[in-house]
Amino acid sequence: MTNKLSLAILAFCMACAATVAHAQGLRSGGLGGGAAPSTTTGFGLPSLGAPPAANVTREADYIVALVNSEPITRNQLEQAVARVRQQAEGQQQLPPDRVLYPQVLEQLINTRVELQSAKDMGITINDAMVDQVALNIARQNNINDLTELRRRVEGDGMTWSGFRANLREQLTLSRVREQAQSSRTQVSEREIDDYLAAHRQEQQAAANQVNLAQILVAVPENASADQVARLQAKAQGLADQARQPNADFAALARANSDGSAVDREQGGAMGLRPADRYPDLFIDNTRSLPVGGVAGPVRSGAGFHILKVLERPSANVSGGVVVTQTHARHILLRPDAQLTEAQAVTRLGQMRDAILAGRADFATLARQQSQDGSAAEGGDLGWANPGQFVPEFEQALNRLDAGQISEPLVSRFGVHLIQVIERRQGTVSEREQRESVRAILREQKADESYSEWMREIRSRAFVEYRNAPGSAP
C-alpha cells in the first residue's frame, strides 16, 4: 500500500479545526475557521504525533530542546522536517537545512507551549470529538467506517492510538487558539458606530444598485429595413414570452440571445452594479419597473434588447435594507500534498458532470467529499445576505440562477462547486447590520490577537536549546 492515505490524513489533521468547528471558510465576516496561521514559517507543520516519514533513518535519539522541562527530541524534529519536505515537494521551495531546522524547531516549541497553555486553561477533547473527526477523515477517503479506517491507518505504519492522539492534539490546538482569540477580540459599540459611519456612503450607493438581465437580438450594420423589421418582430415575440407567468427568462436568454457565450451561460444576467455602470438606455427603461419586471424591446446601436430587473436593493422605512438573499450549497476541496489545485478542479468538474447527468446527487457528494464544515448538511450554507462571502465566491454565486451549478471555482480557501438553491427578497435589520460589522472587525483583530497571545505565552515559557540536527538554532 502507498502512503497516499497517510498524507491525506496528515493534511486533514492540519485543517481539522475547520472541520470540527463547522467553519464554512467562506464568509468574510469572521466565520472562517481553522488553526491560526503560523507566526514563524511559511509552511505547514505536522503534529509531534505524526508518523515517521518513510525516508527518515532512525538514529540515536537525544533532546534538542526543553520547553518548561518537557523535551523535544531529535527524532521528533527529524520527523517534522521530513514531513514538511513531503508536503512541500513540487509545490514550494524550502530554505537550506541551516535555516529550515531552526524554523521547524521553533514551530515545535510554539506548539508545545500552546498545548501546555491548553492544559492550564482546562481545555480537554473527549473521545466523541475525536471519533467525529475520524469519521470525517474516513468519508473523505471513501472509507465506510472506523474499523476500515483503522485497518488502513495501521497498514500505513501508524498505530491507531498514535493516530487518535494526533487528532486530539490538533483539536486541542484549535480550541486553545479559538479561546485565546475570542478573549482578545472584543469589539466595542463605538468601533461599530465608527465603521458604519465610514461606510455609510457605500451603503447609500448599494441602495442605488440594480441587477439586470438581457436578451439581445443583434441587428447587423447596414441591415435593410426588412431585416430590421423581422428582427424587431423576433424581439417582440421573445419579450412577450418573457412576460408570461412563470416564464424562465434565463432559459430564453441561453437559447435566443445574441450576446456573448458567457452572457448566455449566465442566463443574460449582468450582475448587481451601480446604476451608472449600465447604459443610460437600460436604466431609463427599467427605472420604474419592480423586481421581476420586463422592459422592451428597446433599440440600441447593437440591436434590440429585452431587459428584466432581477434585483434592486432599496432602503427600508424601518431602518433596514431590502436585499436579495441567496440560499446556496457548495463542495469544497482543499489542495494539499496529494491533491493539486488542477486535480481538484478536474475532480469537481467530474462531480458537476455526474450531477447534471443525473448520476449523482449534490448533497450526497457534499457529505462524502467536501472538506468544509458544511459537509454534514450536504454543503448547505443557509441564507446569505450580499457581502457575506469573500468576493471571488460571491461573484460566482451572483452569476448563477436558482438551480444552476457553477464551474469549479478557485478561492483563497480551495476549490468550490457551488449550487444556488433559491433566492428571496429579505430585509437586513439594523441589528443584523451591526452584528455583521462586529464579525468583520473581530476577524480583522483575530490574527493580531493570536500573534500577541503567542508572544506572551512564549515569553513566559522556559526554553532551553540543545544541539539540533542541521544547524544549532
PDB file of N, CA, C and O in Angstrom, residues 26 329-334 347-348 351-352 355 361-372 374-375 378-381 393 405 408-409 414-419:
ATOM      1  N   LEU A  26     -15.699  30.622   4.298  1.00  0.00           N
ATOM      2  CA  LEU A  26     -16.060  31.433   3.154  1.00  0.00           C
ATOM      3  C   LEU A  26     -16.473  32.832   3.542  1.00  0.00           C
ATOM      4  O   LEU A  26     -16.232  33.789   2.837  1.00  0.00           O
ATOM      5  N   ARG A 329     -25.449  26.030  -1.629  1.00  0.00           N
ATOM      6  CA  ARG A 329     -24.640  24.968  -1.040  1.00  0.00           C
ATOM      7  C   ARG A 329     -23.386  24.813  -1.890  1.00  0.00           C
ATOM      8  O   ARG A 329     -23.338  25.274  -3.037  1.00  0.00           O
ATOM      9  N   HIS A 330     -22.384  24.160  -1.320  1.00  0.00           N
ATOM     10  CA  HIS A 330     -21.139  24.011  -2.070  1.00  0.00           C
ATOM     11  C   HIS A 330     -20.393  22.760  -1.623  1.00  0.00           C
ATOM     12  O   HIS A 330     -20.665  22.177  -0.574  1.00  0.00           O
ATOM     13  N   ILE A 331     -19.448  22.374  -2.468  1.00  0.00           N
ATOM     14  CA  ILE A 331     -18.497  21.314  -2.155  1.00  0.00           C
ATOM     15  C   ILE A 331     -17.121  21.959  -2.217  1.00  0.00           C
ATOM     16  O   ILE A 331     -16.784  22.624  -3.202  1.00  0.00           O
ATOM     17  N   LEU A 332     -16.339  21.790  -1.169  1.00  0.00           N
ATOM     18  CA  LEU A 332     -15.014  22.395  -1.090  1.00  0.00           C
ATOM     19  C   LEU A 332     -13.937  21.321  -1.045  1.00  0.00           C
ATOM     20  O   LEU A 332     -14.015  20.390  -0.237  1.00  0.00           O
ATOM     21  N   LEU A 333     -12.950  21.436  -1.913  1.00  0.00           N
ATOM     22  CA  LEU A 333     -11.751  20.608  -1.860  1.00  0.00           C
ATOM     23  C   LEU A 333     -10.562  21.523  -1.587  1.00  0.00           C
ATOM     24  O   LEU A 333     -10.398  22.547  -2.252  1.00  0.00           O
ATOM     25  N   ARG A 334      -9.747  21.134  -0.616  1.00  0.00           N
ATOM     26  CA  ARG A 334      -8.571  21.939  -0.261  1.00  0.00           C
ATOM     27  C   ARG A 334      -7.315  21.279  -0.839  1.00  0.00           C
ATOM     28  O   ARG A 334      -6.963  20.169  -0.431  1.00  0.00           O
ATOM     29  N   ARG A 347     -11.464  17.116 -10.559  1.00  0.00           N
ATOM     30  CA  ARG A 347     -12.337  16.244  -9.763  1.00  0.00           C
ATOM     31  C   ARG A 347     -13.715  16.865  -9.566  1.00  0.00           C
ATOM     32  O   ARG A 347     -14.744  16.186  -9.714  1.00  0.00           O
ATOM     33  N   LEU A 348     -13.758  18.156  -9.279  1.00  0.00           N
ATOM     34  CA  LEU A 348     -15.049  18.828  -9.110  1.00  0.00           C
ATOM     35  C   LEU A 348     -15.790  18.954 -10.439  1.00  0.00           C
ATOM     36  O   LEU A 348     -17.022  18.893 -10.476  1.00  0.00           O
ATOM     37  N   MET A 351     -17.531  15.771 -10.839  1.00  0.00           N
ATOM     38  CA  MET A 351     -18.722  15.735  -9.986  1.00  0.00           C
ATOM     39  C   MET A 351     -19.856  16.532 -10.618  1.00  0.00           C
ATOM     40  O   MET A 351     -21.017  16.100 -10.605  1.00  0.00           O
ATOM     41  N   ARG A 352     -19.538  17.695 -11.162  1.00  0.00           N
ATOM     42  CA  ARG A 352     -20.564  18.532 -11.807  1.00  0.00           C
ATOM     43  C   ARG A 352     -21.214  17.784 -12.960  1.00  0.00           C
ATOM     44  O   ARG A 352     -22.452  17.781 -13.111  1.00  0.00           O
ATOM     45  N   ILE A 355     -23.583  15.142 -11.628  1.00  0.00           N
ATOM     46  CA  ILE A 355     -24.817  15.714 -11.083  1.00  0.00           C
ATOM     47  C   ILE A 355     -25.745  16.131 -12.214  1.00  0.00           C
ATOM     48  O   ILE A 355     -26.950  15.830 -12.199  1.00  0.00           O
ATOM     49  N   ASP A 361     -26.023  12.951  -6.713  1.00  0.00           N
ATOM     50  CA  ASP A 361     -26.789  13.973  -6.012  1.00  0.00           C
ATOM     51  C   ASP A 361     -25.829  14.944  -5.337  1.00  0.00           C
ATOM     52  O   ASP A 361     -24.852  14.529  -4.703  1.00  0.00           O
ATOM     53  N   PHE A 362     -26.090  16.251  -5.486  1.00  0.00           N
ATOM     54  CA  PHE A 362     -25.172  17.265  -4.969  1.00  0.00           C
ATOM     55  C   PHE A 362     -24.961  17.101  -3.469  1.00  0.00           C
ATOM     56  O   PHE A 362     -23.828  17.076  -2.981  1.00  0.00           O
ATOM     57  N   ALA A 363     -26.055  17.001  -2.715  1.00  0.00           N
ATOM     58  CA  ALA A 363     -25.950  16.923  -1.258  1.00  0.00           C
ATOM     59  C   ALA A 363     -25.181  15.675  -0.817  1.00  0.00           C
ATOM     60  O   ALA A 363     -24.376  15.723   0.124  1.00  0.00           O
ATOM     61  N   THR A 364     -25.423  14.579  -1.503  1.00  0.00           N
ATOM     62  CA  THR A 364     -24.728  13.333  -1.142  1.00  0.00           C
ATOM     63  C   THR A 364     -23.228  13.458  -1.388  1.00  0.00           C
ATOM     64  O   THR A 364     -22.404  13.061  -0.551  1.00  0.00           O
ATOM     65  N   LEU A 365     -22.853  14.035  -2.529  1.00  0.00           N
ATOM     66  CA  LEU A 365     -21.432  14.230  -2.819  1.00  0.00           C
ATOM     67  C   LEU A 365     -20.796  15.176  -1.807  1.00  0.00           C
ATOM     68  O   LEU A 365     -19.647  14.982  -1.399  1.00  0.00           O
ATOM     69  N   ALA A 366     -21.543  16.206  -1.418  1.00  0.00           N
ATOM     70  CA  ALA A 366     -21.002  17.150  -0.427  1.00  0.00           C
ATOM     71  C   ALA A 366     -20.720  16.439   0.891  1.00  0.00           C
ATOM     72  O   ALA A 366     -19.671  16.650   1.512  1.00  0.00           O
ATOM     73  N   ARG A 367     -21.640  15.584   1.322  1.00  0.00           N
ATOM     74  CA  ARG A 367     -21.425  14.854   2.583  1.00  0.00           C
ATOM     75  C   ARG A 367     -20.213  13.937   2.491  1.00  0.00           C
ATOM     76  O   ARG A 367     -19.476  13.754   3.456  1.00  0.00           O
ATOM     77  N   GLN A 368     -20.019  13.350   1.316  1.00  0.00           N
ATOM     78  CA  GLN A 368     -18.952  12.373   1.155  1.00  0.00           C
ATOM     79  C   GLN A 368     -17.598  13.003   0.858  1.00  0.00           C
ATOM     80  O   GLN A 368     -16.561  12.479   1.275  1.00  0.00           O
ATOM     81  N   GLN A 369     -17.594  14.120   0.127  1.00  0.00           N
ATOM     82  CA  GLN A 369     -16.340  14.625  -0.423  1.00  0.00           C
ATOM     83  C   GLN A 369     -15.907  15.992   0.098  1.00  0.00           C
ATOM     84  O   GLN A 369     -14.724  16.299   0.094  1.00  0.00           O
ATOM     85  N   SER A 370     -16.854  16.837   0.511  1.00  0.00           N
ATOM     86  CA  SER A 370     -16.493  18.211   0.863  1.00  0.00           C
ATOM     87  C   SER A 370     -15.602  18.257   2.089  1.00  0.00           C
ATOM     88  O   SER A 370     -15.800  17.512   3.058  1.00  0.00           O
ATOM     89  N   GLN A 371     -14.646  19.154   2.068  1.00  0.00           N
ATOM     90  CA  GLN A 371     -13.729  19.352   3.187  1.00  0.00           C
ATOM     91  C   GLN A 371     -14.068  20.616   3.962  1.00  0.00           C
ATOM     92  O   GLN A 371     -13.200  21.257   4.550  1.00  0.00           O
ATOM     93  N   ASP A 372     -15.343  20.969   3.952  1.00  0.00           N
ATOM     94  CA  ASP A 372     -15.817  22.140   4.675  1.00  0.00           C
ATOM     95  C   ASP A 372     -16.710  21.691   5.819  1.00  0.00           C
ATOM     96  O   ASP A 372     -17.282  20.595   5.789  1.00  0.00           O
ATOM     97  N   SER A 374     -19.582  22.521   6.420  1.00  0.00           N
ATOM     98  CA  SER A 374     -20.966  22.375   5.977  1.00  0.00           C
ATOM     99  C   SER A 374     -21.239  20.998   5.367  1.00  0.00           C
ATOM    100  O   SER A 374     -22.377  20.709   4.980  1.00  0.00           O
ATOM    101  N   ALA A 375     -20.234  20.142   5.273  1.00  0.00           N
ATOM    102  CA  ALA A 375     -20.394  18.842   4.612  1.00  0.00           C
ATOM    103  C   ALA A 375     -21.506  18.018   5.240  1.00  0.00           C
ATOM    104  O   ALA A 375     -22.285  17.364   4.548  1.00  0.00           O
ATOM    105  N   GLY A 378     -24.868  18.482   3.823  1.00  0.00           N
ATOM    106  CA  GLY A 378     -24.933  18.406   2.367  1.00  0.00           C
ATOM    107  C   GLY A 378     -24.408  19.646   1.689  1.00  0.00           C
ATOM    108  O   GLY A 378     -24.790  19.966   0.566  1.00  0.00           O
ATOM    109  N   GLY A 379     -23.492  20.350   2.360  1.00  0.00           N
ATOM    110  CA  GLY A 379     -22.899  21.556   1.799  1.00  0.00           C
ATOM    111  C   GLY A 379     -23.751  22.796   1.963  1.00  0.00           C
ATOM    112  O   GLY A 379     -23.382  23.874   1.456  1.00  0.00           O
ATOM    113  N   ASP A 380     -24.871  22.698   2.684  1.00  0.00           N
ATOM    114  CA  ASP A 380     -25.817  23.808   2.804  1.00  0.00           C
ATOM    115  C   ASP A 380     -25.187  24.966   3.572  1.00  0.00           C
ATOM    116  O   ASP A 380     -24.727  24.806   4.699  1.00  0.00           O
ATOM    117  N   LEU A 381     -25.193  26.161   2.954  1.00  0.00           N
ATOM    118  CA  LEU A 381     -24.631  27.356   3.562  1.00  0.00           C
ATOM    119  C   LEU A 381     -25.692  28.248   4.189  1.00  0.00           C
ATOM    120  O   LEU A 381     -25.368  29.316   4.732  1.00  0.00           O
ATOM    121  N   PHE A 393     -15.979  34.238  -4.275  1.00  0.00           N
ATOM    122  CA  PHE A 393     -17.089  33.295  -4.117  1.00  0.00           C
ATOM    123  C   PHE A 393     -18.417  33.992  -4.414  1.00  0.00           C
ATOM    124  O   PHE A 393     -19.275  33.465  -5.120  1.00  0.00           O
ATOM    125  N   ILE A 405     -25.533  25.152 -11.316  1.00  0.00           N
ATOM    126  CA  ILE A 405     -24.299  24.721 -10.664  1.00  0.00           C
ATOM    127  C   ILE A 405     -23.127  25.389 -11.377  1.00  0.00           C
ATOM    128  O   ILE A 405     -23.045  25.361 -12.608  1.00  0.00           O
ATOM    129  N   PRO A 408     -16.092  24.684 -11.518  1.00  0.00           N
ATOM    130  CA  PRO A 408     -15.203  24.741 -10.344  1.00  0.00           C
ATOM    131  C   PRO A 408     -14.598  26.130 -10.181  1.00  0.00           C
ATOM    132  O   PRO A 408     -14.135  26.736 -11.152  1.00  0.00           O
ATOM    133  N   LEU A 409     -14.644  26.635  -8.968  1.00  0.00           N
ATOM    134  CA  LEU A 409     -14.164  27.981  -8.657  1.00  0.00           C
ATOM    135  C   LEU A 409     -13.007  27.899  -7.681  1.00  0.00           C
ATOM    136  O   LEU A 409     -13.110  27.249  -6.641  1.00  0.00           O
ATOM    137  N   GLY A 414      -9.706  27.251  -1.291  1.00  0.00           N
ATOM    138  CA  GLY A 414      -9.632  25.985  -2.001  1.00  0.00           C
ATOM    139  C   GLY A 414     -10.404  26.071  -3.301  1.00  0.00           C
ATOM    140  O   GLY A 414     -10.501  27.140  -3.916  1.00  0.00           O
ATOM    141  N   VAL A 415     -10.956  24.936  -3.722  1.00  0.00           N
ATOM    142  CA  VAL A 415     -11.717  24.876  -4.975  1.00  0.00           C
ATOM    143  C   VAL A 415     -13.152  24.469  -4.643  1.00  0.00           C
ATOM    144  O   VAL A 415     -13.371  23.502  -3.912  1.00  0.00           O
ATOM    145  N   HIS A 416     -14.110  25.204  -5.190  1.00  0.00           N
ATOM    146  CA  HIS A 416     -15.515  25.021  -4.844  1.00  0.00           C
ATOM    147  C   HIS A 416     -16.351  24.613  -6.055  1.00  0.00           C
ATOM    148  O   HIS A 416     -16.064  25.005  -7.184  1.00  0.00           O
ATOM    149  N   LEU A 417     -17.406  23.884  -5.774  1.00  0.00           N
ATOM    150  CA  LEU A 417     -18.510  23.674  -6.700  1.00  0.00           C
ATOM    151  C   LEU A 417     -19.732  24.253  -5.993  1.00  0.00           C
ATOM    152  O   LEU A 417     -20.040  23.852  -4.862  1.00  0.00           O
ATOM    153  N   ILE A 418     -20.417  25.202  -6.633  1.00  0.00           N
ATOM    154  CA  ILE A 418     -21.485  25.951  -5.967  1.00  0.00           C
ATOM    155  C   ILE A 418     -22.813  25.702  -6.679  1.00  0.00           C
ATOM    156  O   ILE A 418     -22.872  25.671  -7.908  1.00  0.00           O
ATOM    157  N   GLN A 419     -23.866  25.561  -5.911  1.00  0.00           N
ATOM    158  CA  GLN A 419     -25.220  25.499  -6.470  1.00  0.00           C
ATOM    159  C   GLN A 419     -26.119  26.469  -5.703  1.00  0.00           C
ATOM    160  O   GLN A 419     -26.140  26.474  -4.468  1.00  0.00           O
TER     161      GLN A 419
END
